[in-house]
Amino acid sequence: MTRSQKSDEWKQQLMAAAEDFDVKDRVLHKIKERQQQMEGKRMKKRISVIVAVTLVFGVTSAYAAIKVHELTNDQGEVVVKIEKSENQQPAAAEHEIKTFEDVRNSLQPGESAAVYFPGPDNPDKRVSFTRMPVVHETSAALQNEVGGFYAVPAEIAGGYTFVNGHVDYPFNYRQPELFAEMYEEAEKEKKVVVVRKVSPEPKIERVVTTYKGSAGEAVITVTNFEGLKYISEETGPDAVVEKVKVQNKEAIYMESKLMDGTDQKLVKFYQDDKKRLFEVIAMKPTMTKEDLLAIAEELK
């Protein structure tokens, strides 16, 4: 899922981390393990990684949109914009994904980090953020963290039962003093990456839950739209994007492939009264469009 600030691809190999954030040894150990693996082996782009990593790098797309699909609220304002490009989007190189994942995997549950990669591939000196969420194994435990934002169901339509879930929190993307320190450290110490421990904002950004049933796993994300204008996404020309009805309102159904070729199906719908965007996501082809719509119909 891509917000209006779309994710850039990582171009540098992670070699060191900031001394004030004790992740250096763990990150370097991760890199050593990665380098021992065969090049060219595709890393699966997991849902848990997608929703837990927030990137603020801008990306310049060379692909013109051939069709734009929009989901609007009751006032006719766009809340989701999906652009189908005329060419398949380029897959990020394996090491580019692994690099950022190494930083994330070096964090303890509940920890967050700002990450800066200097170099020609980041001319605007943008800093990205990542977080290792606290994963709850019961719906009751997750509900304690979520509070009144969302009533976490223990079971959803089709007999799918709760497996785990976590909460994502937004970051302060404008911290000029912190960024200046990171730039200076990278320049003085000739580092190819600088990592700093940060704290996210206390407001809930997104609740992510996984459910398991006979046809596979369903992931439900509930995004807090308070303060947001819209979410923008890009997809390739072969993706299926169509309008459907959920809870007597317009929704969007999509079928597409992730970078590793994994099939993904999802339904998006918006609740105006609570300013929440729901997404019901299936990673297994055995789950049908009707399965997803049935789940979406019951979500409150």
GROMACS .gro file of C-alpha atoms in nm:
model
  300
    1MET     CA    1   0.000   0.000   0.000
    2THR     CA    2   0.138   0.335  -0.097
    3ARG     CA    3   0.051   0.668   0.056
    4SER     CA    4   0.071   0.997  -0.134
    5GLN     CA    5   0.441   0.990  -0.052
    6LYS     CA    6   0.528   0.674  -0.250
    7SER     CA    7   0.812   0.444  -0.160
    8ASP     CA    8   1.149   0.477  -0.334
    9GLU     CA    9   1.376   0.179  -0.400
   10TRP     CA   10   1.678   0.123  -0.183
   11LYS     CA   11   2.007   0.137  -0.374
   12GLN     CA   12   2.275   0.109  -0.106
   13GLN     CA   13   2.414  -0.188   0.090
   14LEU     CA   14   2.375  -0.148   0.465
   15MET     CA   15   2.718  -0.141   0.634
   16ALA     CA   16   2.686   0.047   0.964
   17ALA     CA   17   2.430   0.209   1.192
   18ALA     CA   18   2.424   0.501   1.429
   19GLU     CA   19   2.624   0.455   1.749
   20ASP     CA   20   2.356   0.618   1.964
   21PHE     CA   21   2.107   0.350   1.859
   22ASP     CA   22   2.238   0.008   1.956
   23VAL     CA   23   2.157  -0.183   1.638
   24LYS     CA   24   2.498  -0.187   1.467
   25ASP     CA   25   2.609  -0.538   1.559
   26ARG     CA   26   2.269  -0.687   1.493
   27VAL     CA   27   2.238  -0.515   1.155
   28LEU     CA   28   2.585  -0.620   1.042
   29HIS     CA   29   2.512  -0.975   1.150
   30LYS     CA   30   2.197  -0.968   0.939
   31ILE     CA   31   2.393  -0.843   0.639
   32LYS     CA   32   2.648  -1.121   0.673
   33GLU     CA   33   2.369  -1.376   0.677
   34ARG     CA   34   2.210  -1.216   0.370
   35GLN     CA   35   2.536  -1.211   0.174
   36GLN     CA   36   2.574  -1.585   0.226
   37GLN     CA   37   2.246  -1.646   0.046
   38MET     CA   38   2.234  -1.695  -0.329
   39GLU     CA   39   2.183  -1.380  -0.534
   40GLY     CA   40   1.872  -1.375  -0.742
   41LYS     CA   41   1.653  -1.558  -0.490
   42ARG     CA   42   1.331  -1.364  -0.464
   43MET     CA   43   1.226  -1.233  -0.124
   44LYS     CA   44   0.854  -1.249  -0.064
   45LYS     CA   45   0.697  -0.912  -0.003
   46ARG     CA   46   0.493  -0.994   0.304
   47ILE     CA   47   0.190  -0.805   0.421
   48SER     CA   48   0.346  -0.765   0.767
   49VAL     CA   49   0.642  -0.584   0.615
   50ILE     CA   50   0.431  -0.367   0.391
   51VAL     CA   51   0.213  -0.231   0.667
   52ALA     CA   52   0.484  -0.199   0.933
   53VAL     CA   53   0.734   0.002   0.729
   54THR     CA   54   0.663   0.366   0.652
   55LEU     CA   55   0.874   0.524   0.380
   56VAL     CA   56   0.881   0.894   0.304
   57PHE     CA   57   1.103   0.872  -0.001
   58GLY     CA   58   0.942   1.016  -0.311
   59VAL     CA   59   0.955   0.816  -0.630
   60THR     CA   60   0.959   0.951  -0.983
   61SER     CA   61   0.751   0.723  -1.197
   62ALA     CA   62   0.828   0.689  -1.566
   63TYR     CA   63   0.493   0.530  -1.633
   64ALA     CA   64   0.198   0.738  -1.738
   65ALA     CA   65  -0.136   0.639  -1.595
   66ILE     CA   66  -0.369   0.487  -1.852
   67LYS     CA   67  -0.668   0.481  -1.617
   68VAL     CA   68  -0.743   0.625  -1.275
   69HIS     CA   69  -0.992   0.464  -1.038
   70GLU     CA   70  -1.123   0.667  -0.746
   71LEU     CA   71  -1.308   0.588  -0.427
   72THR     CA   72  -1.492   0.887  -0.282
   73ASN     CA   73  -1.661   0.972   0.046
   74ASP     CA   74  -2.018   1.092   0.093
   75GLN     CA   75  -1.913   1.447   0.006
   76GLY     CA   76  -1.768   1.334  -0.327
   77GLU     CA   77  -1.408   1.386  -0.212
   78VAL     CA   78  -1.149   1.133  -0.327
   79VAL     CA   79  -1.014   0.915  -0.045
   80VAL     CA   80  -0.840   0.648  -0.259
   81LYS     CA   81  -0.685   0.702  -0.601
   82ILE     CA   82  -0.558   0.399  -0.794
   83GLU     CA   83  -0.357   0.464  -1.109
   84LYS     CA   84  -0.307   0.183  -1.361
   85SER     CA   85   0.019   0.241  -1.549
   86GLU     CA   86   0.083   0.137  -1.907
   87ASN     CA   87   0.379  -0.080  -1.809
   88GLN     CA   88   0.447  -0.318  -1.527
   89GLN     CA   89   0.610  -0.144  -1.234
   90PRO     CA   90   0.978  -0.236  -1.194
   91ALA     CA   91   1.052  -0.479  -0.913
   92ALA     CA   92   1.293  -0.356  -0.651
   93ALA     CA   93   1.626  -0.537  -0.648
   94GLU     CA   94   1.655  -0.803  -0.380
   95HIS     CA   95   1.931  -0.629  -0.188
   96GLU     CA   96   1.733  -0.303  -0.186
   97ILE     CA   97   1.447  -0.464   0.003
   98LYS     CA   98   1.674  -0.665   0.230
   99THR     CA   99   1.871  -0.357   0.328
  100PHE     CA  100   1.577  -0.181   0.487
  101GLU     CA  101   1.437  -0.503   0.628
  102ASP     CA  102   1.770  -0.563   0.806
  103VAL     CA  103   1.724  -0.236   0.994
  104ARG     CA  104   1.367  -0.320   1.083
  105ASN     CA  105   1.452  -0.673   1.198
  106SER     CA  106   1.722  -0.536   1.429
  107LEU     CA  107   1.457  -0.350   1.630
  108GLN     CA  108   1.285  -0.483   1.938
  109PRO     CA  109   0.902  -0.493   1.951
  110GLY     CA  110   0.777  -0.141   2.005
  111GLU     CA  111   1.096   0.027   1.881
  112SER     CA  112   1.108   0.270   1.589
  113ALA     CA  113   1.390   0.415   1.384
  114ALA     CA  114   1.467   0.695   1.142
  115VAL     CA  115   1.691   0.578   0.858
  116TYR     CA  116   1.898   0.794   0.625
  117PHE     CA  117   2.079   0.665   0.315
  118PRO     CA  118   2.315   0.927   0.171
  119GLY     CA  119   2.429   0.918  -0.186
  120PRO     CA  120   2.321   0.996  -0.542
  121ASP     CA  121   2.013   0.777  -0.514
  122ASN     CA  122   1.876   1.010  -0.246
  123PRO     CA  123   1.953   1.360  -0.381
  124ASP     CA  124   1.683   1.522  -0.167
  125LYS     CA  125   1.832   1.374   0.153
  126ARG     CA  126   1.502   1.229   0.262
  127VAL     CA  127   1.477   1.025   0.579
  128SER     CA  128   1.259   0.716   0.613
  129PHE     CA  129   1.100   0.560   0.919
  130THR     CA  130   1.034   0.204   1.027
  131ARG     CA  131   0.887   0.035   1.332
  132MET     CA  132   0.878  -0.315   1.477
  133PRO     CA  133   0.526  -0.336   1.617
  134VAL     CA  134   0.411  -0.522   1.923
  135VAL     CA  135   0.221  -0.822   1.784
  136HIS     CA  136  -0.075  -0.946   1.988
  137GLU     CA  137  -0.180  -1.310   1.970
  138THR     CA  138  -0.538  -1.259   2.096
  139SER     CA  139  -0.809  -1.017   1.989
  140ALA     CA  140  -0.859  -0.914   2.353
  141ALA     CA  141  -0.495  -0.810   2.391
  142LEU     CA  142  -0.508  -0.611   2.068
  143GLN     CA  143  -0.835  -0.450   2.178
  144ASN     CA  144  -0.663  -0.318   2.490
  145GLU     CA  145  -0.418  -0.127   2.272
  146VAL     CA  146  -0.673  -0.020   2.011
  147GLY     CA  147  -0.924   0.113   2.265
  148GLY     CA  148  -1.234   0.272   2.115
  149PHE     CA  149  -1.091   0.323   1.767
  150TYR     CA  150  -1.209  -0.016   1.639
  151ALA     CA  151  -1.391  -0.317   1.782
  152VAL     CA  152  -1.157  -0.606   1.696
  153PRO     CA  153  -1.361  -0.916   1.603
  154ALA     CA  154  -1.245  -1.256   1.727
  155GLU     CA  155  -1.405  -1.415   1.420
  156ILE     CA  156  -1.514  -1.285   1.081
  157ALA     CA  157  -1.747  -1.410   0.806
  158GLY     CA  158  -1.669  -1.753   0.667
  159GLY     CA  159  -1.543  -1.893   0.997
  160TYR     CA  160  -1.208  -1.708   0.986
  161THR     CA  161  -1.061  -1.675   1.334
  162PHE     CA  162  -0.818  -1.422   1.477
  163VAL     CA  163  -0.447  -1.513   1.449
  164ASN     CA  164  -0.264  -1.194   1.543
  165GLY     CA  165  -0.267  -0.819   1.505
  166HIS     CA  166  -0.079  -0.499   1.573
  167VAL     CA  167  -0.115  -0.122   1.569
  168ASP     CA  168   0.085   0.116   1.349
  169TYR     CA  169   0.152   0.473   1.461
  170PRO     CA  170   0.247   0.774   1.246
  171PHE     CA  171   0.579   0.955   1.262
  172ASN     CA  172   0.672   1.320   1.262
  173TYR     CA  173   0.815   1.350   0.912
  174ARG     CA  174   0.944   1.704   0.967
  175GLN     CA  175   1.231   1.700   1.215
  176PRO     CA  176   1.494   1.933   1.063
  177GLU     CA  177   1.726   1.924   1.365
  178LEU     CA  178   1.734   1.544   1.377
  179PHE     CA  179   1.779   1.519   1.001
  180ALA     CA  180   2.063   1.773   1.007
  181GLU     CA  181   2.244   1.564   1.270
  182MET     CA  182   2.202   1.251   1.057
  183TYR     CA  183   2.334   1.428   0.747
  184GLU     CA  184   2.636   1.555   0.940
  185GLU     CA  185   2.713   1.212   1.084
  186ALA     CA  186   2.692   1.047   0.742
  187GLU     CA  187   2.926   1.306   0.591
  188LYS     CA  188   3.183   1.318   0.870
  189GLU     CA  189   3.204   0.943   0.926
  190LYS     CA  190   3.154   0.844   0.561
  191LYS     CA  191   2.862   0.621   0.651
  192VAL     CA  192   2.632   0.473   0.391
  193VAL     CA  193   2.344   0.462   0.638
  194VAL     CA  194   2.257   0.640   0.961
  195VAL     CA  195   1.996   0.502   1.200
  196ARG     CA  196   1.844   0.689   1.494
  197LYS     CA  197   1.595   0.571   1.752
  198VAL     CA  198   1.275   0.777   1.741
  199SER     CA  199   0.929   0.773   1.893
  200PRO     CA  200   0.612   0.774   1.683
  201GLU     CA  201   0.311   0.996   1.743
  202PRO     CA  202   0.059   0.859   1.999
  203LYS     CA  203  -0.231   0.869   1.752
  204ILE     CA  204  -0.335   0.538   1.590
  205GLU     CA  205  -0.251   0.528   1.220
  206ARG     CA  206  -0.363   0.177   1.130
  207VAL     CA  207  -0.479  -0.147   1.288
  208VAL     CA  208  -0.370  -0.467   1.112
  209THR     CA  209  -0.523  -0.807   1.186
  210THR     CA  210  -0.477  -1.154   1.037
  211TYR     CA  211  -0.745  -1.423   1.031
  212LYS     CA  212  -0.720  -1.785   0.926
  213GLY     CA  213  -0.985  -2.006   0.770
  214SER     CA  214  -1.026  -2.309   0.549
  215ALA     CA  215  -0.945  -2.113   0.231
  216GLY     CA  216  -0.635  -1.938   0.365
  217GLU     CA  217  -0.552  -1.619   0.550
  218ALA     CA  218  -0.726  -1.283   0.533
  219VAL     CA  219  -0.559  -0.961   0.643
  220ILE     CA  220  -0.775  -0.668   0.752
  221THR     CA  221  -0.632  -0.319   0.778
  222VAL     CA  222  -0.826  -0.029   0.929
  223THR     CA  223  -0.668   0.308   0.850
  224ASN     CA  224  -0.745   0.617   1.053
  225PHE     CA  225  -0.835   0.888   0.800
  226GLU     CA  226  -0.851   1.173   1.046
  227GLY     CA  227  -0.615   1.436   0.908
  228LEU     CA  228  -0.563   1.247   0.581
  229LYS     CA  229  -0.677   1.374   0.241
  230TYR     CA  230  -0.639   1.063   0.032
  231ILE     CA  231  -0.428   0.755  -0.035
  232SER     CA  232  -0.266   0.709  -0.375
  233GLU     CA  233  -0.155   0.380  -0.530
  234GLU     CA  234  -0.008   0.256  -0.857
  235THR     CA  235  -0.072  -0.077  -1.020
  236GLY     CA  236   0.030  -0.245  -1.345
  237PRO     CA  237  -0.183  -0.275  -1.659
  238ASP     CA  238  -0.282  -0.636  -1.588
  239ALA     CA  239  -0.441  -0.557  -1.253
  240VAL     CA  240  -0.818  -0.593  -1.217
  241VAL     CA  241  -0.980  -0.286  -1.063
  242GLU     CA  242  -1.356  -0.259  -1.044
  243LYS     CA  243  -1.631  -0.088  -0.847
  244VAL     CA  244  -1.840  -0.303  -0.612
  245LYS     CA  245  -2.091  -0.246  -0.331
  246VAL     CA  246  -2.013  -0.294   0.038
  247GLN     CA  247  -2.264  -0.203   0.307
  248ASN     CA  248  -2.477  -0.031   0.041
  249LYS     CA  249  -2.191   0.200  -0.054
  250GLU     CA  250  -1.940   0.214  -0.338
  251ALA     CA  251  -1.621   0.015  -0.284
  252ILE     CA  252  -1.324  -0.106  -0.490
  253TYR     CA  253  -1.221  -0.463  -0.565
  254MET     CA  254  -0.868  -0.536  -0.694
  255GLU     CA  255  -0.668  -0.831  -0.819
  256SER     CA  256  -0.295  -0.786  -0.879
  257LYS     CA  257   0.046  -0.945  -0.840
  258LEU     CA  258   0.313  -0.845  -0.590
  259MET     CA  259   0.676  -0.805  -0.691
  260ASP     CA  260   0.748  -1.173  -0.629
  261GLY     CA  261   0.453  -1.285  -0.841
  262THR     CA  262   0.223  -1.360  -0.546
  263ASP     CA  263  -0.144  -1.311  -0.629
  264GLN     CA  264  -0.327  -1.059  -0.415
  265LYS     CA  265  -0.698  -0.984  -0.395
  266LEU     CA  266  -0.848  -0.705  -0.189
  267VAL     CA  267  -1.156  -0.498  -0.120
  268LYS     CA  268  -1.144  -0.135  -0.007
  269PHE     CA  269  -1.432   0.060   0.143
  270TYR     CA  270  -1.463   0.381   0.341
  271GLN     CA  271  -1.675   0.467   0.646
  272ASP     CA  272  -1.758   0.837   0.646
  273ASP     CA  273  -1.906   0.853   0.994
  274LYS     CA  274  -1.593   0.709   1.157
  275LYS     CA  275  -1.337   0.832   0.902
  276ARG     CA  276  -1.189   0.487   0.853
  277LEU     CA  277  -1.066   0.305   0.543
  278PHE     CA  278  -1.107  -0.074   0.551
  279GLU     CA  279  -0.907  -0.315   0.337
  280VAL     CA  280  -0.972  -0.688   0.328
  281ILE     CA  281  -0.674  -0.862   0.169
  282ALA     CA  282  -0.625  -1.222   0.056
  283MET     CA  283  -0.291  -1.368  -0.048
  284LYS     CA  284  -0.422  -1.711  -0.149
  285PRO     CA  285  -0.604  -1.770  -0.480
  286THR     CA  286  -0.842  -2.006  -0.302
  287MET     CA  287  -1.013  -1.706  -0.144
  288THR     CA  288  -1.266  -1.563  -0.385
  289LYS     CA  289  -1.401  -1.219  -0.451
  290GLU     CA  290  -1.723  -1.329  -0.286
  291ASP     CA  291  -1.531  -1.439   0.026
  292LEU     CA  292  -1.376  -1.094   0.061
  293LEU     CA  293  -1.704  -0.913   0.002
  294ALA     CA  294  -1.878  -1.128   0.264
  295ILE     CA  295  -1.609  -1.037   0.519
  296ALA     CA  296  -1.622  -0.667   0.427
  297GLU     CA  297  -2.000  -0.663   0.459
  298GLU     CA  298  -1.982  -0.752   0.829
  299LEU     CA  299  -1.698  -0.524   0.938
  300LYS     CA  300  -1.811  -0.241   1.162
   0.00000   0.00000   0.00000
